[in-house]
Tab-separated table of C-alpha atoms and ligand atoms in Angstrom:
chain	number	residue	atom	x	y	z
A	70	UNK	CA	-7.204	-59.552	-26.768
A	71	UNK	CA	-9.759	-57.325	-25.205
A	72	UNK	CA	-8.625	-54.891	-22.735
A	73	UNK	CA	-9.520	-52.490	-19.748
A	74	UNK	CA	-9.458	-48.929	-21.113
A	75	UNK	CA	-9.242	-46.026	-19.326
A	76	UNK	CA	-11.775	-44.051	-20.801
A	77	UNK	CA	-12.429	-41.210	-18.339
A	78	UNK	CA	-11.732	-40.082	-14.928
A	79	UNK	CA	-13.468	-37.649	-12.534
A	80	UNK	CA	-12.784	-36.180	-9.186
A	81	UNK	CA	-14.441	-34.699	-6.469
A	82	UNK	CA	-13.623	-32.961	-3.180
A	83	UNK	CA	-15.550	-30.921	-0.452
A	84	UNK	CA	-15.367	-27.288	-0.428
A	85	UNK	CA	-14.238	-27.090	3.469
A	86	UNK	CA	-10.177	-26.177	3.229
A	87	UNK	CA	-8.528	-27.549	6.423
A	88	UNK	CA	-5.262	-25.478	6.895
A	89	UNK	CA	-2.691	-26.905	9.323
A	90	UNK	CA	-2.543	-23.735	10.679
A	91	UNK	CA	-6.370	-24.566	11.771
A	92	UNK	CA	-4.946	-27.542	13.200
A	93	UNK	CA	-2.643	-25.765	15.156
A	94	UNK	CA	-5.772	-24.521	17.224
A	95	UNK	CA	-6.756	-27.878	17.411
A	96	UNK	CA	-4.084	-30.393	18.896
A	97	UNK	CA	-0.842	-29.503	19.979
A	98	UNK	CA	1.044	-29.538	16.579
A	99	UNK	CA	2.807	-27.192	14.231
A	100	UNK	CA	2.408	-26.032	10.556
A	101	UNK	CA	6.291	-26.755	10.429
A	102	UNK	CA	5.551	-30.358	11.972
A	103	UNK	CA	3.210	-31.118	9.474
A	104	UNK	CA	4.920	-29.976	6.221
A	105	UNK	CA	8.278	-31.263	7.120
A	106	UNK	CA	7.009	-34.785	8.224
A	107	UNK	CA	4.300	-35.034	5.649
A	108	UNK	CA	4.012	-32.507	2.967
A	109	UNK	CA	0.642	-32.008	3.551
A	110	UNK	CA	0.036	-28.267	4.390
A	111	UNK	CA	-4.040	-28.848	3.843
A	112	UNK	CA	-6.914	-30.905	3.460
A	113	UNK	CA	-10.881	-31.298	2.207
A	114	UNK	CA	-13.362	-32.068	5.077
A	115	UNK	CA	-17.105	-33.249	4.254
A	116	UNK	CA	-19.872	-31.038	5.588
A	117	UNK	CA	-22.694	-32.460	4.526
A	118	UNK	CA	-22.183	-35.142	1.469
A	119	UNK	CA	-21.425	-38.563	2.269
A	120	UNK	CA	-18.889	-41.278	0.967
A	121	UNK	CA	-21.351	-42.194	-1.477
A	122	UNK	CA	-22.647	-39.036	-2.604
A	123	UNK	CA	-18.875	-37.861	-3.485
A	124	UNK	CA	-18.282	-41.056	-5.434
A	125	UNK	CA	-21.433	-40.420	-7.568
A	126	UNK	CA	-20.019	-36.808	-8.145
A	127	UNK	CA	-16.356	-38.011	-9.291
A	128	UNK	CA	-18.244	-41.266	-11.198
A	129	UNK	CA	-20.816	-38.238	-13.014
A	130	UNK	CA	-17.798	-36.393	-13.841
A	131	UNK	CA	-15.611	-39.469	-14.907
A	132	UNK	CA	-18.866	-40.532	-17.379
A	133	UNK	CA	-19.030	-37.315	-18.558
A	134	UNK	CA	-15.528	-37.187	-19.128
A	135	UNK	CA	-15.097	-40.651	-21.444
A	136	UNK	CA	-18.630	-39.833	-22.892
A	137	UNK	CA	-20.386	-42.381	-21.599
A	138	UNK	CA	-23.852	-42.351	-21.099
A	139	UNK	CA	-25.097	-44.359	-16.925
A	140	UNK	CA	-27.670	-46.639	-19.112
A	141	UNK	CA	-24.417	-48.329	-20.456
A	142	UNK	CA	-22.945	-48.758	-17.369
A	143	UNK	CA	-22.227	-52.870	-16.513
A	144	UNK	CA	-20.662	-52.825	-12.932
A	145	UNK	CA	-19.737	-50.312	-10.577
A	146	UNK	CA	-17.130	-51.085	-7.905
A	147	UNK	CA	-16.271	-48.458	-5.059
A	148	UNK	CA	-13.243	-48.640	-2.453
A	149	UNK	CA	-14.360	-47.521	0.527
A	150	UNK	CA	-13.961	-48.385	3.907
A	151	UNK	CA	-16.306	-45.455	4.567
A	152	UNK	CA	-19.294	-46.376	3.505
A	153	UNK	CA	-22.605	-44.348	4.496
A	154	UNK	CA	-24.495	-47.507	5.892
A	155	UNK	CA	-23.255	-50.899	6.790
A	156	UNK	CA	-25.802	-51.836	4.049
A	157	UNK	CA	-26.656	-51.310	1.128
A	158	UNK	CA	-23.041	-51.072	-0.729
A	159	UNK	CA	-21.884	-47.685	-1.629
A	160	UNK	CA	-21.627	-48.654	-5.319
A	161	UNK	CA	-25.721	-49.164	-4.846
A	162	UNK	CA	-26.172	-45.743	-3.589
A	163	UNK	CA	-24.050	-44.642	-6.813
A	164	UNK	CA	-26.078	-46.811	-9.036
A	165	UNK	CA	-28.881	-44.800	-7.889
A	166	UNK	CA	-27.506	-41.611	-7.303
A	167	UNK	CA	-26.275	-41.582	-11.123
A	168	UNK	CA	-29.406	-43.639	-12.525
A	169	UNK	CA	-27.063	-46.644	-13.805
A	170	UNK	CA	-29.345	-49.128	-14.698
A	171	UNK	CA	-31.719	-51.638	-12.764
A	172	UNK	CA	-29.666	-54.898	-12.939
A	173	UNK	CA	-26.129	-53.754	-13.453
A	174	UNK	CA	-24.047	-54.915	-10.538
A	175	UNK	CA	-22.701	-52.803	-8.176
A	176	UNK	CA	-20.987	-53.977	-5.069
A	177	UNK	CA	-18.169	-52.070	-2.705
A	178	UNK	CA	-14.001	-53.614	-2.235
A	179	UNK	CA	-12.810	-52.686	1.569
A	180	UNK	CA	-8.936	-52.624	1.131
A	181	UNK	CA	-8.979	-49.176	2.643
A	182	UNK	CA	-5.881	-46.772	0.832
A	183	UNK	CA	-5.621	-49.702	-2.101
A	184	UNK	CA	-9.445	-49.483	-2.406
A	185	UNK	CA	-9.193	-48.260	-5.338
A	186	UNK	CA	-7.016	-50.575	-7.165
A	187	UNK	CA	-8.748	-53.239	-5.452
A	188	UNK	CA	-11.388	-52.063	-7.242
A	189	UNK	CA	-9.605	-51.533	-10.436
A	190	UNK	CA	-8.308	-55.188	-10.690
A	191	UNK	CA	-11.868	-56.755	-9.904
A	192	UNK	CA	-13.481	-54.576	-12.859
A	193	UNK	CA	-10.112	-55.621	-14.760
A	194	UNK	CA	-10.905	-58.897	-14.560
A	195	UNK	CA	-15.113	-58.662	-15.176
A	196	UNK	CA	-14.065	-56.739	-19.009
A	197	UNK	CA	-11.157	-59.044	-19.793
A	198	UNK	CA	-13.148	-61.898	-18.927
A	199	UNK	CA	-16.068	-60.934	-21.049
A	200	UNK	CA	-18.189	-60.467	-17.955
A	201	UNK	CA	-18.799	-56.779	-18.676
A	202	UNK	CA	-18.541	-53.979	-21.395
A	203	UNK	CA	-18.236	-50.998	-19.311
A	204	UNK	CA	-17.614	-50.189	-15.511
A	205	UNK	CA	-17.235	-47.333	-13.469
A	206	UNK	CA	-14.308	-47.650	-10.668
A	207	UNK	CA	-14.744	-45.368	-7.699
A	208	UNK	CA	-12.102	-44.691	-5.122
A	209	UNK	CA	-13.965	-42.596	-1.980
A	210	UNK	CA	-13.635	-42.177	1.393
A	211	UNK	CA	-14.408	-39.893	4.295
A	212	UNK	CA	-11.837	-40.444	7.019
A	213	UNK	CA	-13.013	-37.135	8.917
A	214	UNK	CA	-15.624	-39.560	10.629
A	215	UNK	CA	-12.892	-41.985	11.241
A	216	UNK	CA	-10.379	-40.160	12.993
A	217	UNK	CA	-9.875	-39.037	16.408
A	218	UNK	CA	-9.733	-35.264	16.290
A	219	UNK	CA	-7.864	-34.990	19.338
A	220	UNK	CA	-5.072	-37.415	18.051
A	221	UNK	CA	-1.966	-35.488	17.140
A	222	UNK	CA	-0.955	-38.229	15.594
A	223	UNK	CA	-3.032	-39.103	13.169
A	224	UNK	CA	-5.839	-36.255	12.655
A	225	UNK	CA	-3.169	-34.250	10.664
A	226	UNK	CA	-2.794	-37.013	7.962
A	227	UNK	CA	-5.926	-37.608	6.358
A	228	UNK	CA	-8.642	-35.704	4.352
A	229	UNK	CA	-11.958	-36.769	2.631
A	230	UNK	CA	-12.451	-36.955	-1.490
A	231	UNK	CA	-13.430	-39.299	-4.031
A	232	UNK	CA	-12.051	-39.629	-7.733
A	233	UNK	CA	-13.111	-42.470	-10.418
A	234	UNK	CA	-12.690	-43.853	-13.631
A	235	UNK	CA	-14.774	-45.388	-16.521
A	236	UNK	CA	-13.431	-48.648	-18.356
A	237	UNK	CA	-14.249	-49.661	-21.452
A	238	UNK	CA	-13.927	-53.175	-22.862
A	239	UNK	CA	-11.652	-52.343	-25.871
A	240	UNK	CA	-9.323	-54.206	-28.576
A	241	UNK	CA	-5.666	-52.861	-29.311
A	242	UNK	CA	-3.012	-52.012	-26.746
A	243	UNK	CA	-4.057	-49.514	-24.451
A	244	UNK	CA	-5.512	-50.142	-20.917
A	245	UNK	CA	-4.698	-51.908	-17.804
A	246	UNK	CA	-1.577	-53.512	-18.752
A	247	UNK	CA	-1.304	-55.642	-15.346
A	248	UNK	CA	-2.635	-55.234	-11.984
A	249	UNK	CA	-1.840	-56.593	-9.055
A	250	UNK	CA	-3.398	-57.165	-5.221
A	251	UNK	CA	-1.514	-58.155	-2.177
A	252	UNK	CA	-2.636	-58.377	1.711
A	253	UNK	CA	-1.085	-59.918	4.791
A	254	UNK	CA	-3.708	-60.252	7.596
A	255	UNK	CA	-0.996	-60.691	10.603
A	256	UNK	CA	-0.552	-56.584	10.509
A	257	UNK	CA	-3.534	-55.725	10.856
A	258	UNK	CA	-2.881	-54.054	14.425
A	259	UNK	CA	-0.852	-51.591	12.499
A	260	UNK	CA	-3.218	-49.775	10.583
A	261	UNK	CA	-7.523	-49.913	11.695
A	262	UNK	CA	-10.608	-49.072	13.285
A	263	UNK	CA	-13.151	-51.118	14.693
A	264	UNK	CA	-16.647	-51.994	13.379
A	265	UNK	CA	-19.149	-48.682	13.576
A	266	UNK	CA	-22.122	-51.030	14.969
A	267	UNK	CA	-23.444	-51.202	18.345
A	268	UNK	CA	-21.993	-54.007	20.484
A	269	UNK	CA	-24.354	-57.083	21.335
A	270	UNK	CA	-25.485	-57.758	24.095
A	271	UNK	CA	-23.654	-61.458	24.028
A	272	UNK	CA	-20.413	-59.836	23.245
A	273	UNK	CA	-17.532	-60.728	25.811
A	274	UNK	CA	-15.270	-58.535	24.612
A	275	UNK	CA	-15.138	-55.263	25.719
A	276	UNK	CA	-15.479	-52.970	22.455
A	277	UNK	CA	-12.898	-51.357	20.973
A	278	UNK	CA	-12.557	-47.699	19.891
A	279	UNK	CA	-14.002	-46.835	17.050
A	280	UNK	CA	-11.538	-44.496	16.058
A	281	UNK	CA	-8.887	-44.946	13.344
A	282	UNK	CA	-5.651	-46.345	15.248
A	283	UNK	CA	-1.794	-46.085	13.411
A	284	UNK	CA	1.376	-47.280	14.643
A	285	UNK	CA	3.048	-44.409	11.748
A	286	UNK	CA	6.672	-45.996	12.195
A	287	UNK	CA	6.127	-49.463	11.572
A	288	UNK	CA	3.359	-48.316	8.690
A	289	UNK	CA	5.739	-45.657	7.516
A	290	UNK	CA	8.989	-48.586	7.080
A	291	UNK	CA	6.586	-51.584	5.188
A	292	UNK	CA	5.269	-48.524	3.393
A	293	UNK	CA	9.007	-47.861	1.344
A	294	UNK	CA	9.499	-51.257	1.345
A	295	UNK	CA	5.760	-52.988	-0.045
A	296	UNK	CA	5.641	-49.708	-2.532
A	297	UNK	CA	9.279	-50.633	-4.078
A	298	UNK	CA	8.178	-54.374	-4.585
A	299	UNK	CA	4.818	-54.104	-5.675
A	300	UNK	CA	6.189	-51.265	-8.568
A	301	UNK	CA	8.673	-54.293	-9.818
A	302	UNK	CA	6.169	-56.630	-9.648
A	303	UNK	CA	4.127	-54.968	-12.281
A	304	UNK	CA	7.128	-53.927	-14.209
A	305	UNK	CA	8.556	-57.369	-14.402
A	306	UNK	CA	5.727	-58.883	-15.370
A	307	UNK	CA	5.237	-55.825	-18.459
A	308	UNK	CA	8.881	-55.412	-19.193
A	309	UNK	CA	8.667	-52.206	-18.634
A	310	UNK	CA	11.782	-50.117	-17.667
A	311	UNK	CA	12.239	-47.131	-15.749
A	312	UNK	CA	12.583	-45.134	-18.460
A	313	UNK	CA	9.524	-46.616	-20.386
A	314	UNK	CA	7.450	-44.843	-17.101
A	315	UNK	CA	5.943	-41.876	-18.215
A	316	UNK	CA	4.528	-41.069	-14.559
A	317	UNK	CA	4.120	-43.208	-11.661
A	318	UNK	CA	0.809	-41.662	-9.224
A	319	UNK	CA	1.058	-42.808	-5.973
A	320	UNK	CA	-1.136	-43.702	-3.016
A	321	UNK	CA	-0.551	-39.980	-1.599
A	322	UNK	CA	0.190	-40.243	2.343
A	323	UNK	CA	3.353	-38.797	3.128
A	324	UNK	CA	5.775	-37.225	0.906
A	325	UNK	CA	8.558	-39.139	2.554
A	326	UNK	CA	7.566	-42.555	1.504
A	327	UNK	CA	6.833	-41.303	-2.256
A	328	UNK	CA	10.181	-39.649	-2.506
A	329	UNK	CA	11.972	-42.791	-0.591
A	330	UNK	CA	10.207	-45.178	-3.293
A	331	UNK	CA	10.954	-42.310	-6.027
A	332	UNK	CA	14.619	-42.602	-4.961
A	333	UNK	CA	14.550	-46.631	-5.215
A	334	UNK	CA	13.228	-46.655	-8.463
A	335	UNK	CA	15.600	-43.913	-9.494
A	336	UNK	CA	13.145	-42.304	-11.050
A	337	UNK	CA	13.496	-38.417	-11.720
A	338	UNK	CA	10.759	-35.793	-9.325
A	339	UNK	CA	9.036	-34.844	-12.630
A	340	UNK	CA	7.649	-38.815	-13.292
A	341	UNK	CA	6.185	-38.654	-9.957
A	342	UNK	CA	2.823	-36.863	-9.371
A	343	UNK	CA	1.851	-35.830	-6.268
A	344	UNK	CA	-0.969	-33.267	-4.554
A	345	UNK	CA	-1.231	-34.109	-1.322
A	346	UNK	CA	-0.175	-30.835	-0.330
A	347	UNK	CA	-3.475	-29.945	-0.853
A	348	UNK	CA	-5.632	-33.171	-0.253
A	349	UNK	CA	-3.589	-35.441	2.966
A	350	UNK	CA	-4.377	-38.590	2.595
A	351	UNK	CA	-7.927	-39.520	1.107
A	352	UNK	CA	-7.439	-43.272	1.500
A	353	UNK	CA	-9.133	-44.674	-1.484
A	354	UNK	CA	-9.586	-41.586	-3.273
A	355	UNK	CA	-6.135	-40.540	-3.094
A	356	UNK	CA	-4.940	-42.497	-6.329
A	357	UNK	CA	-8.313	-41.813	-8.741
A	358	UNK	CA	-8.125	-37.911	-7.480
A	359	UNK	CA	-4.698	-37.592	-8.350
A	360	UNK	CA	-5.152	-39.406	-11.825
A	361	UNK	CA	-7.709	-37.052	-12.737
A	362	UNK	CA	-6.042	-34.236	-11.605
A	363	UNK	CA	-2.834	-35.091	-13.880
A	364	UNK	CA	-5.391	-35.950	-16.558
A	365	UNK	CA	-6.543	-32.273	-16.158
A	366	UNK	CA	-3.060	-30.405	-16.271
A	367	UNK	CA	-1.891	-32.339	-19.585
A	368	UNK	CA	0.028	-34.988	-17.786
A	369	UNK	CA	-1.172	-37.728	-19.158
A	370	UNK	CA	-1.214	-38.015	-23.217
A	371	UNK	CA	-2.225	-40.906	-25.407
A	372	UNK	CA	0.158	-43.932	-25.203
A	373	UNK	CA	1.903	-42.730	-21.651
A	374	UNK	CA	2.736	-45.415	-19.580
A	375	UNK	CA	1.152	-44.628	-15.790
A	376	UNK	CA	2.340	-46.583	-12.883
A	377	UNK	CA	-0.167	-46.685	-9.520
A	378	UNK	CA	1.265	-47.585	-6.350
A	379	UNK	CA	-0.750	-48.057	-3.221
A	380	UNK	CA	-0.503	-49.524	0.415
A	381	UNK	CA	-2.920	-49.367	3.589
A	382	UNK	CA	-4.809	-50.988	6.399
A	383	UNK	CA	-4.699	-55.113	6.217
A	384	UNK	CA	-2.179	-54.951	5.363
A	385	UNK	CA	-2.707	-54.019	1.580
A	386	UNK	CA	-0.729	-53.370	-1.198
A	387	UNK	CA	-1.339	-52.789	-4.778
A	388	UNK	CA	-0.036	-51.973	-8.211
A	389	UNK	CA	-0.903	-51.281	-11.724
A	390	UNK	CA	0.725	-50.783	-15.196
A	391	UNK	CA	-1.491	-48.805	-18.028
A	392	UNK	CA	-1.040	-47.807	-21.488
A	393	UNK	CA	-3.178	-44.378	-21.737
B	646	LIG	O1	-2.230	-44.887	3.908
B	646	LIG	C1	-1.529	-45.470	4.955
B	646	LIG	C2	-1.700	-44.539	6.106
B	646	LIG	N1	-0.607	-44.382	6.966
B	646	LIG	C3	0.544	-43.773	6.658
B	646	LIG	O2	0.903	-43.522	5.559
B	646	LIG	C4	1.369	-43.384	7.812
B	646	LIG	C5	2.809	-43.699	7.655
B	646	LIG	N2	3.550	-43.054	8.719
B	646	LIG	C6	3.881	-41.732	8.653
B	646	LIG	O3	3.555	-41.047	7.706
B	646	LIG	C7	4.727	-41.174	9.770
B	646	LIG	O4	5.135	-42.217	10.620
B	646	LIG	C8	4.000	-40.073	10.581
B	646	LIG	C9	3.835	-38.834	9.746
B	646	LIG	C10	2.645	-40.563	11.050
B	646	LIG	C11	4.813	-39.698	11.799
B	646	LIG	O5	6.108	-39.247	11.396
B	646	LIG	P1	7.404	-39.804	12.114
B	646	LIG	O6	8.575	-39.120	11.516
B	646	LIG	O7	7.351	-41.310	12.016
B	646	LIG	O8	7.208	-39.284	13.581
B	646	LIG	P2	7.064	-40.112	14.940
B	646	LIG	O9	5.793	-40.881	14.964
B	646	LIG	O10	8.363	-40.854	15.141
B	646	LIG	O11	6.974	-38.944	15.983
B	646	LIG	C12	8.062	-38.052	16.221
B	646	LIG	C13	7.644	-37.057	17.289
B	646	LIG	C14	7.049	-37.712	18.522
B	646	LIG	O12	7.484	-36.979	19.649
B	646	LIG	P3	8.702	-37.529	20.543
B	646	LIG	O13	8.226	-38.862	21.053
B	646	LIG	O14	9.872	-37.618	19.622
B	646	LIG	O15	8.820	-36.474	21.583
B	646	LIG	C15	5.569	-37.521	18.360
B	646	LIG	O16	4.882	-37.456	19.580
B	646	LIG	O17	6.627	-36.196	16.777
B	646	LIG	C16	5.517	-36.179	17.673
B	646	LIG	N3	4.305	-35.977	16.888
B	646	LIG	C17	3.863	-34.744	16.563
B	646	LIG	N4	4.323	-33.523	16.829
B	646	LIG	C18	3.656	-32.468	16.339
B	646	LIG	C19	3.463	-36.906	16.364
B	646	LIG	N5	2.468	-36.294	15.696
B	646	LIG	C20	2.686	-34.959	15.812
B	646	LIG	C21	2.022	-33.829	15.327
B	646	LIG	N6	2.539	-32.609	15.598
B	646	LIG	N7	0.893	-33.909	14.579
């Protein structure tokens, strides 16, 4: 049975730091509010490169990681719902950006924070099924254009960053051990923002804003609840057990909903990785960033057994077992 290895990974994030102390000079919030609600105490803001040009730099590092040249590249798939242009696809401008070759496909998965393993289970499914050899699966996004900078609320909770991986179609048991994708439309008021193009001139409807909109306590309760159920799912279907989980990397958005999941699970603080401390929440980057970061610091050895975890705007949820 082929499949999905995880071959490489690769992160990038922009060089501005966004304290919440900066923030404080902002909106009327707190340093205190921020790290005891959230755990975020800072985050990356984009200056000048866009959603796709930070994919390209996490999918360049990612290649060079798992030694993989662009010219082999099959498919790339990005999670964004950030993309530079309505059109052409993010994963396009990668293609480009990186030099992947002419006629490799390349399309982008909206499923904003479970972008990424969105993205993972459709390039999961393209190597198991034959379909492809080798694919590079970028999480990015770049909510700083997204979010209402006067909106205490929300403005403290997200950053910008993209992180990837390269699969490889391989025999034996390591790799994406199961992956799966959930949604349920009738939320979406909870978590969105409206369509960046210009409103027709037919259009009855008065347009929306185009900022990012969150109702945080409703989010924040299907959150602990869709993260829980979406970790069994993957476990049942494995057989894994708690103590077969070498770490579990979750979508990274508040420290209160990894450590009420964490608590569920009963799994111990040192099988959970987290950095959003540093990062907020990068929506689609978040999981791929953190990956790569764990991959750096030596948490992650051959054979581990890494659980992802993610939820957002749709509603979405996602999951995914691996053997590194
Ligand atoms: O990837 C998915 C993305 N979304 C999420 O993960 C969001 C999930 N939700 C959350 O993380 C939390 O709901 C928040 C962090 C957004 C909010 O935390 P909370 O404990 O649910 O606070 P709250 O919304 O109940 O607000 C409590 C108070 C309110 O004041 P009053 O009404 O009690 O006087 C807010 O106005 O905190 C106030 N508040 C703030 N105060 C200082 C809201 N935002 C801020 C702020 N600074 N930035």
């Amino acid at each position: 049975m082929v499949k999905a290895r995880l071959v490489g990974t690769g992160s990038f994030v922009p060089k501005k730091v966004l304290t919440n102390l900066d923030l404080e000079k902002m909106v009327e919030t707190s340093d205190a509010w921020i790290s005891a609600r959230t755990g975020i105490r800072e985050r990356r803001i984009a200056t000048k490169d866009s959603t796709s040009e930070m994919a390209a730099k996490a999918g360049k590092a990612a290649l060079k990681a798992a030694g993989v040249a662009p010219k082999d590249i099959d498919l790339i798939v990005v999670g964004t719902v950030t993309p530079d242009m309505t059109f052409p696809s993010s994963a396009c401008f990668v293609q480009s950006h990186l030099g992947v070759r002419s006629g490799a496909a390349a399309f982008d998965v909206s499923a904003a924070c479970s972008g990424f393993l969105y993205a993972l289970d459709v390039a999961n499914k393209y190597i198991t099924s034959g379909a492809a050899r080798k694919a590079l699966v970028i999480g990015a996004d770049r909510f700083s254009r997204l979010v209402d900078w006067n909106d205490r609320a929300t403005c403290v909770l997200f950053g910008d960053g993209a992180g990837a991986v390269v699969l490889s179609a391989e025999k034996g048991g390591h790799g994406v051990l199961s992956c799966r994708v959930h949604s349920d439309g009738k939320h979406w008021e909870m978590l969105y923002a409206d369509s960046p193009c210009p409103p027709s001139p037919f259009e009855s409807r008065a347009p929306r804003s185009p900022y990012l909109k969150m109702n945080g306590n409703e989010t924040f309760k299907l959150a602990v609840r869709t993260m829980g159920s979406a970790i069994n799912e993957v476990m049942e279907e494995t057989g894994l057990k708690p103590e077969d989980i070498s770490l579990l990397i979750p979508h990274q958005a508040n420290l209160r909903i990894i450590n009420a999941a964490r608590e569920r699970l009963k799994l111990p603080e040192d099988k959970v990785f987290t950095n959003l401390d540093k990062y907020g929440n990068t929506s689609a980057g978040s999981i791929p960033i953190a990956l790569d970061e764990a991959v750096r610091l030596g948490r992650v050895k051959n054979n581990d057994i890494i659980l992802f975890v993610s939820f957002g705007g749709g509603l979405t949820w996602a999951s995914a077992a691996v053997r590194w």
